[in-house]
CSV table of C-alpha atoms and ligand atoms in Angstrom, one decimal:
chain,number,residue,atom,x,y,z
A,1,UNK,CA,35.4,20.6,-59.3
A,2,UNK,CA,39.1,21.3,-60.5
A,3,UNK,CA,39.7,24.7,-62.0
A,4,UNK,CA,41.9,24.0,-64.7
A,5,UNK,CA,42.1,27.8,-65.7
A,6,UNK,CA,44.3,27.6,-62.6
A,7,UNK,CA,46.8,24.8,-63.8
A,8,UNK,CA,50.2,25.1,-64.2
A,9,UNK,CA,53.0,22.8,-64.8
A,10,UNK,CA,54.7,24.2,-61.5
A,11,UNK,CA,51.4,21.7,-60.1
A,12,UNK,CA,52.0,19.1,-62.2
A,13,UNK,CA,55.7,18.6,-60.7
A,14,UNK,CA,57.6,18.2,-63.9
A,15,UNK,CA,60.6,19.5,-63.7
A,16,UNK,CA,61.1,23.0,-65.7
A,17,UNK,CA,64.1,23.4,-68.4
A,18,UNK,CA,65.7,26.1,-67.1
A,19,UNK,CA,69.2,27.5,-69.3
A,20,UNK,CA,70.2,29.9,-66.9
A,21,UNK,CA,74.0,30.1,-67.4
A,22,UNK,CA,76.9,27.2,-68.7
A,23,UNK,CA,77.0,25.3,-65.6
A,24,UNK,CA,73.6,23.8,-67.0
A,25,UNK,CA,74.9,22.1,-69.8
A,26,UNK,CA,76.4,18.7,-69.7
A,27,UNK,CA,78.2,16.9,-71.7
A,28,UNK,CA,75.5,14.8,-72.6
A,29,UNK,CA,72.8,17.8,-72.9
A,30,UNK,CA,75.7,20.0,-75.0
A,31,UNK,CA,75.8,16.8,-77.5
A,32,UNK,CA,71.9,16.7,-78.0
A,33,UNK,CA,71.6,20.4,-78.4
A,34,UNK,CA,74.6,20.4,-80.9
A,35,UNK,CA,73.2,17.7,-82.7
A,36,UNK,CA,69.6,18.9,-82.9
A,37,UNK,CA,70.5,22.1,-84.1
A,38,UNK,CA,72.7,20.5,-87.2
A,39,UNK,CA,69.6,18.6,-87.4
A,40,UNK,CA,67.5,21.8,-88.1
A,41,UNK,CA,70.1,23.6,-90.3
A,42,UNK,CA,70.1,20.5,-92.7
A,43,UNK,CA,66.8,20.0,-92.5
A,44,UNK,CA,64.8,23.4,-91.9
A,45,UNK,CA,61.4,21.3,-92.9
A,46,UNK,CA,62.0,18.9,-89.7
A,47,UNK,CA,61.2,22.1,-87.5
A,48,UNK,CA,57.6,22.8,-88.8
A,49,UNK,CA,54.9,22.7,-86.5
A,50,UNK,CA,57.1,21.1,-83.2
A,51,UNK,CA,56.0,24.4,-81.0
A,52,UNK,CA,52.6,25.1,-82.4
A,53,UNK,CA,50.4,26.4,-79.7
A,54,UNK,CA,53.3,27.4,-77.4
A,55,UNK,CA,54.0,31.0,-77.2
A,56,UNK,CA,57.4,32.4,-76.2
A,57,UNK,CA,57.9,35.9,-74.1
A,58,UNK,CA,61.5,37.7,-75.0
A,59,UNK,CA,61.9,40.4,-72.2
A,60,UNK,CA,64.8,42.5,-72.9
A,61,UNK,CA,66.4,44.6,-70.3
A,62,UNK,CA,69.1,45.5,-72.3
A,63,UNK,CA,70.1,45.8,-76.2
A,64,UNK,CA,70.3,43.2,-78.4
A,65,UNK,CA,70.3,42.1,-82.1
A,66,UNK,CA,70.7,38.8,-82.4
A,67,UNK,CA,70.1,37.1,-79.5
A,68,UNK,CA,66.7,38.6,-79.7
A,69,UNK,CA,65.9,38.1,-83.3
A,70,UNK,CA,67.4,34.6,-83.5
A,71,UNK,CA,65.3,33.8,-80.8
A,72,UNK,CA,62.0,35.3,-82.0
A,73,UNK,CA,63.0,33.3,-85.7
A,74,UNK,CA,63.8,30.7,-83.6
A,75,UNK,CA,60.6,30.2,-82.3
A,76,UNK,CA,58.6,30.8,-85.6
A,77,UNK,CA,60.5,28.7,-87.4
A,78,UNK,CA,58.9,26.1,-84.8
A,79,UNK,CA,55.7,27.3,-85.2
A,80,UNK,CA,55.2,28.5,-82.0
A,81,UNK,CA,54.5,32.5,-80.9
A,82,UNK,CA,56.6,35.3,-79.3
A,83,UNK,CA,55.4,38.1,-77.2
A,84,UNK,CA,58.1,40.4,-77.0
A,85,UNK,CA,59.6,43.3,-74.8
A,86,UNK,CA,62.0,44.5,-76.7
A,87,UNK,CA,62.8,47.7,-74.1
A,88,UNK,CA,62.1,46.3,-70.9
A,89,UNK,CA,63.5,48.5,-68.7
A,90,UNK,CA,61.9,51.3,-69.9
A,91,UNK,CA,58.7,50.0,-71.2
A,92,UNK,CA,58.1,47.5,-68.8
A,93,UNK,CA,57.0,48.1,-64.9
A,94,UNK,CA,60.8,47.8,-64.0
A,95,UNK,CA,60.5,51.3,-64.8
A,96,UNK,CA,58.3,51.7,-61.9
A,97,UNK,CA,60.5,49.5,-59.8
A,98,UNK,CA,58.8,46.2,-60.0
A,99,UNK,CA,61.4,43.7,-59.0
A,100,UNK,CA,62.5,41.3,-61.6
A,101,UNK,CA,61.0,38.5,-59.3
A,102,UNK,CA,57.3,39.7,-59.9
A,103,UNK,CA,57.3,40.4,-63.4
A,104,UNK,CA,58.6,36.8,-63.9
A,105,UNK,CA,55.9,35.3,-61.9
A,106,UNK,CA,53.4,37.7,-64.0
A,107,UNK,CA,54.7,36.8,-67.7
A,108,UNK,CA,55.1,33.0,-66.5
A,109,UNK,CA,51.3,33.3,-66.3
A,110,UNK,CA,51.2,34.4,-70.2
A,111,UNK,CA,53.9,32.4,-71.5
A,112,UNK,CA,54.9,29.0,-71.7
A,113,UNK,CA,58.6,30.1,-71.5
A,114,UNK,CA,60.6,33.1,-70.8
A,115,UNK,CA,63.6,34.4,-72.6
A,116,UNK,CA,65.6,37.1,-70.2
A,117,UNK,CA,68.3,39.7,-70.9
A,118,UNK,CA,69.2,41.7,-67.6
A,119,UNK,CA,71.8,43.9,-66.7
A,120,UNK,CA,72.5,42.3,-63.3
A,121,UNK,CA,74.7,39.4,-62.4
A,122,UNK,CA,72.8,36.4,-61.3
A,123,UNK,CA,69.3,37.8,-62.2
A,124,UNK,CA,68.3,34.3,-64.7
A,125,UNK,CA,68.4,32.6,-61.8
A,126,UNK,CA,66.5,34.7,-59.6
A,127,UNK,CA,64.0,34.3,-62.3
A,128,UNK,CA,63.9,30.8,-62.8
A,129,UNK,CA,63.2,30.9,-59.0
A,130,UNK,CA,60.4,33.4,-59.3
A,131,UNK,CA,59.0,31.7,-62.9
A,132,UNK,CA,56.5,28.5,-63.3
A,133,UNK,CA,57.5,28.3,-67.0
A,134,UNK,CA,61.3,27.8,-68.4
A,135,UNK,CA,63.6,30.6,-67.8
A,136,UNK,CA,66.3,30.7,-70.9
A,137,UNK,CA,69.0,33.6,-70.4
A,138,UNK,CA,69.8,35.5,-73.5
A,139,UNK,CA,72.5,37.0,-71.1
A,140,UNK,CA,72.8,38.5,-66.9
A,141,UNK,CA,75.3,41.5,-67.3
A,142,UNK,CA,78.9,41.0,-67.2
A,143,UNK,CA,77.8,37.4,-66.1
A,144,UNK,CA,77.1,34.7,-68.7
A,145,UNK,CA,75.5,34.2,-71.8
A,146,UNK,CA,75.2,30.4,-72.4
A,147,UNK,CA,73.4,30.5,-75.3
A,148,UNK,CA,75.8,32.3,-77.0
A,149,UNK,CA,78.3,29.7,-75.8
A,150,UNK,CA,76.4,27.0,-77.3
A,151,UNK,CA,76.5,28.7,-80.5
A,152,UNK,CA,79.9,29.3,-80.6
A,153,UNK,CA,80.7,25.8,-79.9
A,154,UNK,CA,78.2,24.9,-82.8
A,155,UNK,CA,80.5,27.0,-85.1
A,156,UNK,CA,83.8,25.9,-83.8
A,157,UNK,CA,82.7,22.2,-84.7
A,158,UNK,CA,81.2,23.1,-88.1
A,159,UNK,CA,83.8,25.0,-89.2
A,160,UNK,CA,87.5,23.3,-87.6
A,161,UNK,CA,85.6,19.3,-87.3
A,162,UNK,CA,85.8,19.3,-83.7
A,163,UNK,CA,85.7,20.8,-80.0
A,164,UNK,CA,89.6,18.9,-78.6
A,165,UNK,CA,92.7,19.6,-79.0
A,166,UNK,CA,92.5,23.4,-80.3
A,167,UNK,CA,94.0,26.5,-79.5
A,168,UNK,CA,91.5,29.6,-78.8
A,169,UNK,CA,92.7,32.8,-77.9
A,170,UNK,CA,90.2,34.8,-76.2
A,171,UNK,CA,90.8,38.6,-76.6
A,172,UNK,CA,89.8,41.6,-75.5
A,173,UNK,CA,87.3,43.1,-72.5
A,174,UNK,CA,87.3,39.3,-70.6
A,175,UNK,CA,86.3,41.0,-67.4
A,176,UNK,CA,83.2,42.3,-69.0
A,177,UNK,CA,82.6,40.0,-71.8
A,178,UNK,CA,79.8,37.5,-70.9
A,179,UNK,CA,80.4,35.5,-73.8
A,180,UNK,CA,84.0,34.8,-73.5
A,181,UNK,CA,83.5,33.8,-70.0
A,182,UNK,CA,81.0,31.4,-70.8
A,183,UNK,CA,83.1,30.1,-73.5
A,184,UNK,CA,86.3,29.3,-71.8
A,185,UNK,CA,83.8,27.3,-69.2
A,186,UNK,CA,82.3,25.1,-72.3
A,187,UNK,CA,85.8,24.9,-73.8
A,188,UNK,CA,87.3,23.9,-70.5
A,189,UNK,CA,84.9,20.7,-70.7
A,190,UNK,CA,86.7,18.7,-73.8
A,191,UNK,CA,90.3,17.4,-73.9
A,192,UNK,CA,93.1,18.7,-74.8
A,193,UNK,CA,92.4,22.3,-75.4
A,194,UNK,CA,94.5,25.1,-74.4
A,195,UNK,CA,93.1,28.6,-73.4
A,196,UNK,CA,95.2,31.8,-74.2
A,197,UNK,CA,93.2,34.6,-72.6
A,198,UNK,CA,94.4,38.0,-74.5
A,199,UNK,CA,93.8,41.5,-72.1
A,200,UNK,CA,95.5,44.4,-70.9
A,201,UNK,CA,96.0,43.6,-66.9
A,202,UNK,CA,93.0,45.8,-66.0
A,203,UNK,CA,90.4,43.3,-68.4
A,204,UNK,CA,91.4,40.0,-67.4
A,205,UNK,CA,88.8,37.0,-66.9
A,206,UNK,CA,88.1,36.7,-63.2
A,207,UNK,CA,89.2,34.1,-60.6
A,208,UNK,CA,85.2,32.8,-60.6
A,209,UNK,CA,86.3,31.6,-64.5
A,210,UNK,CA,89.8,30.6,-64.1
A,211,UNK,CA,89.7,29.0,-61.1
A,212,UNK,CA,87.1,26.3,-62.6
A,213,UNK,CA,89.1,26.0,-66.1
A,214,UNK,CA,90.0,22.5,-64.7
A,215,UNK,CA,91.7,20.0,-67.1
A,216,UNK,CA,92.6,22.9,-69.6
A,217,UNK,CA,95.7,24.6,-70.5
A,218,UNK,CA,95.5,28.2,-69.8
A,219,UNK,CA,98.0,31.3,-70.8
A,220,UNK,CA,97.4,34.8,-70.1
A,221,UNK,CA,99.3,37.5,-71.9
A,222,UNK,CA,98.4,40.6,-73.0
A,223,UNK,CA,100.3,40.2,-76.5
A,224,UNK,CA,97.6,40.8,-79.2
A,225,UNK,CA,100.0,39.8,-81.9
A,226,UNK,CA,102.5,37.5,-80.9
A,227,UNK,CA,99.5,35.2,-79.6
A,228,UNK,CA,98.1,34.5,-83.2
A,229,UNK,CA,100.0,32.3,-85.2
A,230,UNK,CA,99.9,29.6,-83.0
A,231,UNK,CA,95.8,29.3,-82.9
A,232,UNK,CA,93.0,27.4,-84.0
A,233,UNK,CA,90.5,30.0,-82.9
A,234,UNK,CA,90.7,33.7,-82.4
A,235,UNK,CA,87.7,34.8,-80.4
A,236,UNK,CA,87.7,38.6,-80.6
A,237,UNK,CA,85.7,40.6,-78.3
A,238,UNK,CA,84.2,43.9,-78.0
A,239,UNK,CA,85.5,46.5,-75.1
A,240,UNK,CA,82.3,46.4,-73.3
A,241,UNK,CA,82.0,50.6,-72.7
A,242,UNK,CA,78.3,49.9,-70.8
A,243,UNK,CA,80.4,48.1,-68.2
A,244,UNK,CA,82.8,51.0,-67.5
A,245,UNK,CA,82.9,53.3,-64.5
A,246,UNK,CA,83.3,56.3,-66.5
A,247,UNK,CA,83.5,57.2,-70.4
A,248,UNK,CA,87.2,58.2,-69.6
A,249,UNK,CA,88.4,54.4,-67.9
A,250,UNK,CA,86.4,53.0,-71.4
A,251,UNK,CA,88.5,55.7,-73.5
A,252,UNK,CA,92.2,53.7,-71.7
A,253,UNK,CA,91.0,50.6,-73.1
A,254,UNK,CA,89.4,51.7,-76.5
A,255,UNK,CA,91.3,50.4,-79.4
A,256,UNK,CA,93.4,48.0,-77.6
A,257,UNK,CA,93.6,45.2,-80.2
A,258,UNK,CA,92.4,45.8,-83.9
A,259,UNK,CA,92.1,42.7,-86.1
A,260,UNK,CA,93.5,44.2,-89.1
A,261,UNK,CA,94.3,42.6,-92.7
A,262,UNK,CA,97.9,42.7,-92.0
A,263,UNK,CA,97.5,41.5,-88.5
A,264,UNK,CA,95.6,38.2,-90.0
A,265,UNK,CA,98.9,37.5,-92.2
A,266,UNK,CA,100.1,36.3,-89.1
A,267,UNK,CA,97.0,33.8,-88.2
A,268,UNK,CA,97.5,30.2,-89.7
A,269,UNK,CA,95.9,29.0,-93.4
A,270,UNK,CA,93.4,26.7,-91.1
A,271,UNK,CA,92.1,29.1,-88.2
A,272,UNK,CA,89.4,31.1,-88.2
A,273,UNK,CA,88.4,34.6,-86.6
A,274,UNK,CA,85.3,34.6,-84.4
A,275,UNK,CA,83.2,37.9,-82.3
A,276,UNK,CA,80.3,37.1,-80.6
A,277,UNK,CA,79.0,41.1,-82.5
A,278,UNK,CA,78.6,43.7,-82.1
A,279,UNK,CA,82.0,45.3,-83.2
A,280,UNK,CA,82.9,48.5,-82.2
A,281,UNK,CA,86.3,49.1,-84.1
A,282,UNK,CA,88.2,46.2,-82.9
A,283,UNK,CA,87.8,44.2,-86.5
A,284,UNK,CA,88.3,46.2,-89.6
A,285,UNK,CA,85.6,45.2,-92.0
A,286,UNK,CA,88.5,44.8,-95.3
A,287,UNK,CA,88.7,41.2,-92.7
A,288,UNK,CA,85.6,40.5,-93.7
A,289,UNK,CA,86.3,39.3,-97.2
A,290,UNK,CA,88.9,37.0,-95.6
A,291,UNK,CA,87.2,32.8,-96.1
A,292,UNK,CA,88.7,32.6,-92.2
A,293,UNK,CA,86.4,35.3,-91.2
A,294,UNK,CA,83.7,33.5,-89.5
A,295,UNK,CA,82.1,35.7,-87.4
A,296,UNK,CA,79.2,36.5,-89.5
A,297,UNK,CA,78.6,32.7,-89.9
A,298,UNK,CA,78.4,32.0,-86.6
A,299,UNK,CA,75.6,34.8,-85.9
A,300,UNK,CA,74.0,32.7,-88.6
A,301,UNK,CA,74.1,29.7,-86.4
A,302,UNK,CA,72.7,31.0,-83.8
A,303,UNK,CA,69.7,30.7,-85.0
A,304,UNK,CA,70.0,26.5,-85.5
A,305,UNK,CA,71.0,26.3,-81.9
A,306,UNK,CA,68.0,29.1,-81.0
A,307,UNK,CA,66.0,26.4,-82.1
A,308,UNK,CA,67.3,23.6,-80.7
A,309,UNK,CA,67.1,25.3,-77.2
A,310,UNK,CA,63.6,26.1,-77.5
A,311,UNK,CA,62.8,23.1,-78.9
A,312,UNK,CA,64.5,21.2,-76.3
A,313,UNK,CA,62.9,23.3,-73.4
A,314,UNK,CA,59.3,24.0,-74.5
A,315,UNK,CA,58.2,20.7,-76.8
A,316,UNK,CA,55.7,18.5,-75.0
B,407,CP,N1,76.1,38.4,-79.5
B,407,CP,C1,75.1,39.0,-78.9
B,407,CP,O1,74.6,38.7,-77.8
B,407,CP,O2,74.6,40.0,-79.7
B,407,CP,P1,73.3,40.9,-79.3
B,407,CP,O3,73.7,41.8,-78.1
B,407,CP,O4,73.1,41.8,-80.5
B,407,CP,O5,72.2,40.0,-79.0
């Protein structure tokens, strides 16, 4: 007699939907996931019920805000459930050194998907290895965060009319900063845009990013400033100080580029100002009141896309 306690869809042989970094996404699957999040934000209603029955783990290794809250409204928005470690690698057993490998294959036997934040490079897909359920990252260090990305690109199109032809400056920590990384990949995939990738020499984006920004235009400079009146986008970024060897190498960098109101006379009428959050200094808040300010918009977003990614991962 079958056990069907024991089923899982690992036996079943359907292929899991994994979002384990940008390298995942498509064109064809970035489209779908665009589209079905507008589809949510115009018409919350269209979400009821699609994930009732599923139940969603969020295990946190690290801090977060919205990625974790998005998610977790994400998901009840949908009807579905969330189990959530909001501490994992204190209140978890990482803290008494399970390996990130077994406490996947665990929670895959609670959950019917898996949304991981880690501090190490790599570790979503060492989980979507270990895991019989979908493995979504909500970030793997100083690696990616493709959900983010998404989101980003949701905002860019809602708020500028399209994802070609424009000018983003990236700026500040892009040695550190996951989401800028992830960005310029997704950017890098429609025509005609043109990358300006704004650090001091010691927080450039690394070769594994630059050297796959095929069929894009890419600057580097280090001039805060003199880079912003010629974009579409300014994507400003925190100095990631959790990244740092010491508090004093953070302390060099701290304060590098401020988005002040004076410094936004200097951005065009049309462009706007993005941040994946948290700031830490780098954008005064008298910005805020500023209609080109969108970065507290696009945190808003990320709950539409949040919902299209779970929808398009865990729905029968
Ligand atoms: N943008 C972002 O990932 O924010 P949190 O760290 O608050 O989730």
């Amino acid at each position: 007699m079958r056990d069907t306690l024991t089923a899982s869809p690992a036996q079943t042989k359907v292929p899991l939907r994994h979002l384990t970094g940008p390298r995942a996404l498509d064109g064809a699957l970035i489209e779908h996931l665009l589209e079905r999040a507008a589809g949510f934000e115009l018409v919350p209603e269209s979400a009821d019920g699609r994930l009732q029955g599923r139940l969603l783990a969020t295990v946190f290794y690290e801090p977060s805000t919205r990625t974790r809250f998005s998610f977790e409204a994400a998901m009840h928005r949908l009807g579905g459930r969330v189990l959530s470690a909001e501490n994992a690698a204190r209140a978890s057993s990482a803290a008494k050194g399970e390996s990130i490998e077994d406490a996947i294959h665990v929670i895959s036997g609670y959950a019917d998907g898996i949304v991981l934040r880690h501090p190490e490079v790599g570790a979503a897909d060492r989980a979507a290895q270990a895991a019989q359920v979908p493995i979504i990252s909500a970030g793997d260090g100083p690696g990616h965060h493709p959900t983010q990305a998404l989101l980003d690109l949701y905002t860019i199109r809602k708020e500028l009319g399209r994802l070609d032809h424009l000018r983003v400056g990236l700026a500040g920590d892009l040695r550190n900063g996951r989401t800028a990384r992830s960005l310029a990949l997704l950017l890098s995939r429609f025509s005609g845009n043109q990358l300006v990738l704004i650090s001091p020499p010691g927080l450039r984006m690394n070769e594994d990013i630059t050297g796959s920004l095929e069929g894009v235009r890419v600057e580097e400079t280090g001039d805060f400033a003199g880079s912003i009146p010629s974009l579409d986008v300014l994507y400003q970024t925190r100095i990631q100080a959790e990244r740092f060897e010491s508090p004093e190498e953070y302390e060099g960098y701290r304060g590098v580029y401020v988005l002040t109101a004076e410094v936004m006379r200097r951005l065009p009428e049309h462009a706007i100002v993005m941040h994946p959050l948290p700031r830490v200094g780098e954008i005064d808040p008298l910005v805020d009141a500023d209609p080109r300010a969108a970065y507290f918009r696009q945190a808003r977003n990320g709950l539409w896309v949040r919902m299209a990614v779970l929808d398009w991962a865990l729905a029968r």
